[in-house]
Short mmCIF file of C-alpha atoms and ligand atoms in Angstrom, two decimals:
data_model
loop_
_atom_site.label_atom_id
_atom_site.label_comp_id
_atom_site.label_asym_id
_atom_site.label_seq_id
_atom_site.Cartn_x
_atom_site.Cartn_y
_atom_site.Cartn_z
CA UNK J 15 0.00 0.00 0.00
CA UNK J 16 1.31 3.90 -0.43
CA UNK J 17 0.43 5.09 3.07
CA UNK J 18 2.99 1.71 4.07
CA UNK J 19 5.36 2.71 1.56
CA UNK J 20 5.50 6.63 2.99
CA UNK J 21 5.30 5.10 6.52
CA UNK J 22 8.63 3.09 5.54
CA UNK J 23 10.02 5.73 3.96
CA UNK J 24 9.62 8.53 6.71
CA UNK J 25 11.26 5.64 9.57
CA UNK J 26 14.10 5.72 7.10
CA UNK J 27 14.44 9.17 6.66
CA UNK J 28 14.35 9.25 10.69
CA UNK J 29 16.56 7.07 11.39
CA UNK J 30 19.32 8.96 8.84
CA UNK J 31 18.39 11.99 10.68
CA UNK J 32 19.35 10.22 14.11
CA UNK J 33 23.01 9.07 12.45
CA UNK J 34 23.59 12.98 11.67
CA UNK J 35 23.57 15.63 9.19
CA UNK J 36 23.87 14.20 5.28
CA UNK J 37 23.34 11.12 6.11
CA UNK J 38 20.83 8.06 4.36
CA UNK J 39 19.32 4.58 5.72
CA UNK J 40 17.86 2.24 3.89
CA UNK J 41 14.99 1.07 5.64
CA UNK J 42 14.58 -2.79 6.65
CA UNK J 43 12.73 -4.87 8.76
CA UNK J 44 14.99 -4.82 11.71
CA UNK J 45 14.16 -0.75 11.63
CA UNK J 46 10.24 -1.83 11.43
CA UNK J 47 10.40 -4.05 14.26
CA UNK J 48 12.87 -1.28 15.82
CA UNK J 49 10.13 1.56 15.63
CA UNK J 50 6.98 -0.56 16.66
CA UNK J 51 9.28 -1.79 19.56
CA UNK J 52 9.75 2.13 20.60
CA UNK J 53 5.64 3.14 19.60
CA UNK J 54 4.92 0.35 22.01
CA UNK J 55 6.99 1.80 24.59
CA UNK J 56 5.81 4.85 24.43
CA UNK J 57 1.93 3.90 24.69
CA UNK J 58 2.86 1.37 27.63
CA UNK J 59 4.98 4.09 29.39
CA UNK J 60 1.40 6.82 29.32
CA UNK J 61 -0.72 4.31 31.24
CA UNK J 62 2.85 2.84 33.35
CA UNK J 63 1.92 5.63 36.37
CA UNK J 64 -1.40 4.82 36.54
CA UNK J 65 -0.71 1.43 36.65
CA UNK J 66 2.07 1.79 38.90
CA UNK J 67 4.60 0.16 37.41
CA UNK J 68 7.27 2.28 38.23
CA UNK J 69 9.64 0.99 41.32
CA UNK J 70 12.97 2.71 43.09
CA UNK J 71 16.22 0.82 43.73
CA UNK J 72 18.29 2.39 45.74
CA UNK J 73 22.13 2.71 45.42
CA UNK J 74 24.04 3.41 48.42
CA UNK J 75 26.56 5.89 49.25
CA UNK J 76 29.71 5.76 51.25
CA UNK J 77 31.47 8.27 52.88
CA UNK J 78 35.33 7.52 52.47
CA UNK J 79 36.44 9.14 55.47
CA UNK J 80 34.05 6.76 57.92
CA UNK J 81 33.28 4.50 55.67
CA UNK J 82 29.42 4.20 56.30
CA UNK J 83 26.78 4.82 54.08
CA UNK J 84 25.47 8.63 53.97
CA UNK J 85 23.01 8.04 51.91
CA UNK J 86 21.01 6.40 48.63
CA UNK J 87 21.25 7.63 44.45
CA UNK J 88 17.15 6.75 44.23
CA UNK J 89 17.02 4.92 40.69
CA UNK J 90 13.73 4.37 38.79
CA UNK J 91 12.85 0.74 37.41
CA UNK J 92 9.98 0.16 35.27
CA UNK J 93 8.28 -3.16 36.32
CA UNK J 94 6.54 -3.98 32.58
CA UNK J 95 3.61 -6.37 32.47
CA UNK J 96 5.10 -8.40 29.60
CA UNK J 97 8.54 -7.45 29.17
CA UNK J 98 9.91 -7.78 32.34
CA UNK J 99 12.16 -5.31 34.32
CA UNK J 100 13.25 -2.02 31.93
CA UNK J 101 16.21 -0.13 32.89
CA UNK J 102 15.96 4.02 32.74
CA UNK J 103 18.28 3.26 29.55
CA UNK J 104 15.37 2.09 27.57
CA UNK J 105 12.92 4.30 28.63
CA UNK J 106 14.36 7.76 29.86
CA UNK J 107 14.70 9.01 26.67
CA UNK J 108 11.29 8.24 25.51
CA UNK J 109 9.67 9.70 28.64
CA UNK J 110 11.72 13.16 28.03
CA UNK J 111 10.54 13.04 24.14
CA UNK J 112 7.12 12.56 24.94
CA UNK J 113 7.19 15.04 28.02
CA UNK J 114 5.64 12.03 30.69
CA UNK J 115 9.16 12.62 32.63
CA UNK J 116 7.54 15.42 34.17
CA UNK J 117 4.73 13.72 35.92
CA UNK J 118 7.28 10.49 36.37
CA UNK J 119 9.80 12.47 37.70
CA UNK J 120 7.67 14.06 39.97
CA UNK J 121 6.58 10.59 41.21
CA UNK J 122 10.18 10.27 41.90
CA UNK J 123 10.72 12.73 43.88
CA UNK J 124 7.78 12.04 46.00
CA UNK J 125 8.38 8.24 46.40
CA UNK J 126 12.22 8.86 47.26
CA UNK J 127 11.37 11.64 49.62
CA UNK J 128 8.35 9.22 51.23
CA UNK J 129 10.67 6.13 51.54
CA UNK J 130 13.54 7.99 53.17
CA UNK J 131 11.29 10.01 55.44
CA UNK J 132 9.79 6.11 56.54
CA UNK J 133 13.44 4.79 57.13
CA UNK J 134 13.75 8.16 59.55
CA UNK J 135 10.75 7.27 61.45
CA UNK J 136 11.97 3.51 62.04
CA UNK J 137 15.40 4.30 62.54
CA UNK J 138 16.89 7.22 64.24
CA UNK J 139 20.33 6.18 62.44
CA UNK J 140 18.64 7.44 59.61
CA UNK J 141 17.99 11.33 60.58
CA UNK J 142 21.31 12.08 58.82
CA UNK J 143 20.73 10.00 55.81
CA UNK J 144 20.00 11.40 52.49
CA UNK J 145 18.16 10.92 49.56
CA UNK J 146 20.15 12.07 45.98
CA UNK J 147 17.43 11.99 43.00
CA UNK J 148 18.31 12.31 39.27
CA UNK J 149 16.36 15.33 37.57
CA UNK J 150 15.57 15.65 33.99
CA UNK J 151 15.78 18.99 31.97
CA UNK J 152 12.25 19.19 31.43
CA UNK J 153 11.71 19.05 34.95
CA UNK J 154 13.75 21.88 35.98
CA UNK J 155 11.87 23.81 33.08
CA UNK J 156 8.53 23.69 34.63
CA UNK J 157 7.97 27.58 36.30
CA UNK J 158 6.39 25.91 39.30
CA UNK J 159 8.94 23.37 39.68
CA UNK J 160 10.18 24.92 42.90
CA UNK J 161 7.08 25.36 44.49
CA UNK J 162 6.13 21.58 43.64
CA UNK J 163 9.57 20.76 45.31
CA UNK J 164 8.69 22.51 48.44
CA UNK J 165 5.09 20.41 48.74
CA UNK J 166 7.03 17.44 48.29
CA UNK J 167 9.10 18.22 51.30
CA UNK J 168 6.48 19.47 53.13
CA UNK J 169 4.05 16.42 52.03
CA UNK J 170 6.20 13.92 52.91
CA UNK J 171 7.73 15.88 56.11
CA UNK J 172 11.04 15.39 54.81
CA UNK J 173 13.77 18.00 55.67
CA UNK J 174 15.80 19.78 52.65
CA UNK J 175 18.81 18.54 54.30
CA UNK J 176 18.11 15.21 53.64
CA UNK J 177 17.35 15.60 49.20
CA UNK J 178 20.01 16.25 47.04
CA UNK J 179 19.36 16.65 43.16
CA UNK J 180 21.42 15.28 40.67
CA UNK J 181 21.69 17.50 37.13
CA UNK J 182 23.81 17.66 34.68
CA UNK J 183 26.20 20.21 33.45
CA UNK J 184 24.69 20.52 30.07
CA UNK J 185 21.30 21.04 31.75
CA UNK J 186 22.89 23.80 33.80
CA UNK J 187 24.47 25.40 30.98
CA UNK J 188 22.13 25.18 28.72
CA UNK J 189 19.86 28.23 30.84
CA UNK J 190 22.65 30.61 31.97
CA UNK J 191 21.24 33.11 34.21
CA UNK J 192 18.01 31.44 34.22
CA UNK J 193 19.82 28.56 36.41
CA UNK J 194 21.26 30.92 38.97
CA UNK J 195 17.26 31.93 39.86
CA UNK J 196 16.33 28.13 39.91
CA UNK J 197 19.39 26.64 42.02
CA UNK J 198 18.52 29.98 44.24
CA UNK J 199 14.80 28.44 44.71
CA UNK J 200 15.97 24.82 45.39
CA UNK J 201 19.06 26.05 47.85
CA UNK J 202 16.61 28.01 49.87
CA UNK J 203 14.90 24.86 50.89
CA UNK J 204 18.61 23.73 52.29
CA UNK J 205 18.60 21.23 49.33
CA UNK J 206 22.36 20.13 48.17
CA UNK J 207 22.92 20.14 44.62
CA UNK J 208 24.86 17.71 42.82
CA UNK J 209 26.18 17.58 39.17
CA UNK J 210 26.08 14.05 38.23
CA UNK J 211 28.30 12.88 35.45
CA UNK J 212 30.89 15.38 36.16
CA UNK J 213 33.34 15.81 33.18
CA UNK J 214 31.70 14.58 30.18
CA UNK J 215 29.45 17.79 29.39
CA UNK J 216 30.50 21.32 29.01
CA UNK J 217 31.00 23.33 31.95
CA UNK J 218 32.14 26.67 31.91
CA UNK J 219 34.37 26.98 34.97
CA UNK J 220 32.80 30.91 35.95
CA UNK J 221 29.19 29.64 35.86
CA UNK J 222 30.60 26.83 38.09
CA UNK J 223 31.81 29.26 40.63
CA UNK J 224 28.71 30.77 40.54
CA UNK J 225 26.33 27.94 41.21
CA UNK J 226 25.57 27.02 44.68
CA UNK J 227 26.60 23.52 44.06
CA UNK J 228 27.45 21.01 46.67
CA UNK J 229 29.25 18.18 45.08
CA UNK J 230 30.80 17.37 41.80
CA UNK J 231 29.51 13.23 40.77
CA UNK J 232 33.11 11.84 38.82
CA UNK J 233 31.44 10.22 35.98
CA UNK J 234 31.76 6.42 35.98
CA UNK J 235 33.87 6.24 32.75
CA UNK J 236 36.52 8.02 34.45
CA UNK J 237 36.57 5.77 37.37
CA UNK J 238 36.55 2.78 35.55
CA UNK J 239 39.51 3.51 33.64
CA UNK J 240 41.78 3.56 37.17
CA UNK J 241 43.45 0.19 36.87
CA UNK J 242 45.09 -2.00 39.04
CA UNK J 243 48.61 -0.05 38.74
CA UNK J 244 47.19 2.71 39.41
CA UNK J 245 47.63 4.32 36.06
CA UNK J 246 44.77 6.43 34.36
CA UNK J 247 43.96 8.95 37.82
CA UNK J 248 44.74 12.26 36.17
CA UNK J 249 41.34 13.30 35.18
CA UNK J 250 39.80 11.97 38.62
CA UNK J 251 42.37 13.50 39.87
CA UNK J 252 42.07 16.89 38.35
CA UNK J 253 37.74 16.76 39.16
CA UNK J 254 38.85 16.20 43.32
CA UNK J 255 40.98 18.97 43.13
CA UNK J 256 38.59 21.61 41.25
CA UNK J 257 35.90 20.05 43.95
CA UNK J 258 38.24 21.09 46.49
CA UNK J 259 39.31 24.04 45.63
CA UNK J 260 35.85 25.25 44.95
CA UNK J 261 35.06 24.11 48.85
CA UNK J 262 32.72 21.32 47.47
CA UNK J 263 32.88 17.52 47.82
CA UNK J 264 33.81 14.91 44.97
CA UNK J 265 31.79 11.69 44.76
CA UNK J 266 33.51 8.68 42.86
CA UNK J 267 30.53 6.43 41.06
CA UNK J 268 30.84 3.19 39.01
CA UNK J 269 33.73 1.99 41.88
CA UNK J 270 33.79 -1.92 41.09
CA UNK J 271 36.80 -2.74 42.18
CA UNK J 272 39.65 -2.38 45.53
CA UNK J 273 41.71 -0.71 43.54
CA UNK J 274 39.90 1.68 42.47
CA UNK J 275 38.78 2.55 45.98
CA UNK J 276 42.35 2.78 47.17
CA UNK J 277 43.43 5.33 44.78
CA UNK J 278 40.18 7.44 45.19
CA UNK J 279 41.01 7.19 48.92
CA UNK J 280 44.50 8.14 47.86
CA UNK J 281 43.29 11.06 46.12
CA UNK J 282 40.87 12.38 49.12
CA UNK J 283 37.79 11.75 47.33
CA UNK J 284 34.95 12.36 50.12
CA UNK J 285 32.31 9.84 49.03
CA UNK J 286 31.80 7.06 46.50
CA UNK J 287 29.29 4.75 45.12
CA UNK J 288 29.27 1.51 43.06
CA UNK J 289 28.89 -2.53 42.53
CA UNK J 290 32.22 -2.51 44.38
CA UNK J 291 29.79 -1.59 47.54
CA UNK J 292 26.62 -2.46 46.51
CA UNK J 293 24.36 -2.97 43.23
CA UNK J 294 21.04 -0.60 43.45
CA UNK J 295 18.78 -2.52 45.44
CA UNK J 296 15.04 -2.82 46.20
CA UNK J 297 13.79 -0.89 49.54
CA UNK J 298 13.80 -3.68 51.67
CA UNK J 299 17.34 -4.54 51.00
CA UNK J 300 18.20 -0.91 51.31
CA UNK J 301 16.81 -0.80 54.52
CA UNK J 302 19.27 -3.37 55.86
CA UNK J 303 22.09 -1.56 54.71
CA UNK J 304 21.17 1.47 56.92
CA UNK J 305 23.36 1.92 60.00
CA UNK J 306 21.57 0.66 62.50
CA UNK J 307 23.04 2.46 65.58
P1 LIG T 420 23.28 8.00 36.79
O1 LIG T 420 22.46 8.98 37.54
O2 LIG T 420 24.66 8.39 36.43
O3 LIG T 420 23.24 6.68 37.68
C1 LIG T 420 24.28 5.77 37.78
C2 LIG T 420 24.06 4.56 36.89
O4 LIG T 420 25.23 3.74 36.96
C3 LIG T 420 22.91 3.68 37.35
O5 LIG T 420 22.35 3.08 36.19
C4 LIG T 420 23.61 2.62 38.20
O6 LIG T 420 22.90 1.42 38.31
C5 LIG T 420 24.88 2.44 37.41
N1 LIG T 420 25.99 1.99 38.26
C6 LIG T 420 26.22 2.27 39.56
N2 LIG T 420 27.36 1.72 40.00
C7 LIG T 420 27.89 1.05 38.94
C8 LIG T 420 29.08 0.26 38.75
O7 LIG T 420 29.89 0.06 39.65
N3 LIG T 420 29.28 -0.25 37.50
C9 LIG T 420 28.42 -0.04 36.48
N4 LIG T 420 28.69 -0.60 35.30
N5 LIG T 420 27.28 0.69 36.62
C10 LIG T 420 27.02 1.23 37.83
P2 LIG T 420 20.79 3.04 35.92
O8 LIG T 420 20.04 2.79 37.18
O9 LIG T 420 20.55 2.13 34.77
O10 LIG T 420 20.48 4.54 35.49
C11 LIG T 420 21.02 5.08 34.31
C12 LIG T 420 20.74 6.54 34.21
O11 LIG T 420 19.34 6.80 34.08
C13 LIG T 420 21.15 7.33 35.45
O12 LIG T 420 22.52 7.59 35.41
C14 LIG T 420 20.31 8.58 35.29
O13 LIG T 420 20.91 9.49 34.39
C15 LIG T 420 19.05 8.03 34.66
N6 LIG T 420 18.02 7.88 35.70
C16 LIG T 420 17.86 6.91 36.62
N7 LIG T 420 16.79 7.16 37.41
C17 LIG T 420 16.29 8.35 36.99
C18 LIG T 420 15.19 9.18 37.41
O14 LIG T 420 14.47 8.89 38.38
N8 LIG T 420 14.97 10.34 36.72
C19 LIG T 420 15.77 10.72 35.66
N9 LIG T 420 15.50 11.88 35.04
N10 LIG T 420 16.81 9.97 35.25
C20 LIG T 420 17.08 8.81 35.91
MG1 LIG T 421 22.78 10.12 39.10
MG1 LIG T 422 26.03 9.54 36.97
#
């Protein structure tokens, strides 16, 4: 039929667009099944809240200097009816596209917030335990996104103290003075701020001095490349430093091995996270890695 032919044609043309700029594809049926795997995503992933189908596993933290956990990275699952357990990876991007990462990440926020503030009330060990949650850039967008933070908190009778958001530096960037207003809003609640996947953006090193941040997050790929000599540490190296000197903390993630550890110890990284501790994990397991003095 035409209309399939034109269909074809414009998943072909869509997909060149997606390798870059004069570019062609020539469509097949691996890019078929490719799209209607993606259209089915996206209709599952508008009726996934409702359903609740969404889930948190929670990642701890460690603080290098005591070496207890300080708090949890909350990471979203998405517990599909037929397909089974779908990593952010395969959905994230969708959910931004499509705009549904607004009321998803919002659900976040709340669940994160609501599951910490619980831990609190059964364990007084956990009054200085914090929460970190991943933002999106259409989240931070939103005018009211402030004031939708601060119900949270106050919802959920969760201190600021205890949340720290996770953006990235391209997302910071990207809104120049626009950011300085928003961080404003969020530090005023006593919020930290984190930027997650430090080094792989573009940061401009003024703006950075400007931001009330709180941490720099070493991405992962610059971690894992520390190997067991020891070689490789310059760029981790350099990110602890600029931390440092800009009076914030460095946190290490994707640490999966002793090694690795030692030289971020080495280095006076303050906190770290990965498999080498702990994989993200579902609440209950979380809960029993809590300190429970
Ligand atoms: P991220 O914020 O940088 O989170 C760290 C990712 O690295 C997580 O993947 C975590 O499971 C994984 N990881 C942690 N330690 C290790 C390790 O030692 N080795 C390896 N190989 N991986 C490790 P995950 O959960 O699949 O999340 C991927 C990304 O999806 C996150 O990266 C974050 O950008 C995004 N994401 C997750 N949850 C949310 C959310 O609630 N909202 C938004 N907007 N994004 C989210
Ligand atoms: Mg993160
Ligand atoms: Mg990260």
């Amino acid at each position: 039929m035409a209309t399939d032919l034109l269909r074809d044609a414009d998943i072909a043309m869509y997909r060149a667009k997606a390798l870059g700029k004069g570019r062609y594809a020539v469509f097949d049926r691996e890019m078929y099944a490719q799209t209607l795997h993606l259209s089915q995503i996206e209709t599952d992933l508008c009726y996934a809240l409702d359903r609740q189908e969404f889930l948190l596993y929670y990642q701890p933290i460690v603080s290098l200097a005591s070496d207890r956990v300080t708090g949890f990275e909350a990471l979203l699952r998405w517990q599909h009816p037929e397909k089974g357990l779908i990593y952010p990876g395969d959905f994230i991007a969708i959910a931004e596209e499509t705009g549904l990462i607004v009321p998803i990440g919002e659900w976040v926020l709340r669940e994160a917030c609501q599951q910490l503030r619980t831990w609190q009330q059964k364990l007084p060990s956990a009054s200085s335990i914090y929460i970190s949650v991943n933002l999106s850039s259409r989240q931070i967008k939103q005018f009211d996104f402030v004031d939708k933070l601060a119900k949270i908190l106050s919802d959920t009778g969760l201190n600021g103290q205890n949340l720290r958001l996770e953006l990235t530096e391209t997302m910071l960037m990207d809104r120049g003075e626009k950011t300085i207003e928003l961080l404003g809003g969020i530090k005023a609640q006593k919020i930290q701020l984190i930027i997650d996947d430090f080094g792989t953006g573009y940061s401009c090193l003024s703006y950075l001095h400007r931001f009330p941040i709180d941490a720099l997050k070493i991405d992962r790929s610059f971690v894992s490349s520390i190997d067991a000599q020891g070689n490789n540490c310059e760029i981790v190296k350099t990110i602890i430093t600029l931390a440092h000197s800009l009076g914030i903390k460095a946190i290490a993630e994707g640490v999966e091995t002793s090694y690795q550890l030692a030289q971020l110890r080495n280095l006076g990284c303050d906190e770290a996270q990965g498999y080498f501790f702990s994989q993200p994990v579902n609440c209950h397991l979380a809960e029993a890695l809590l300190p429970n003095v």
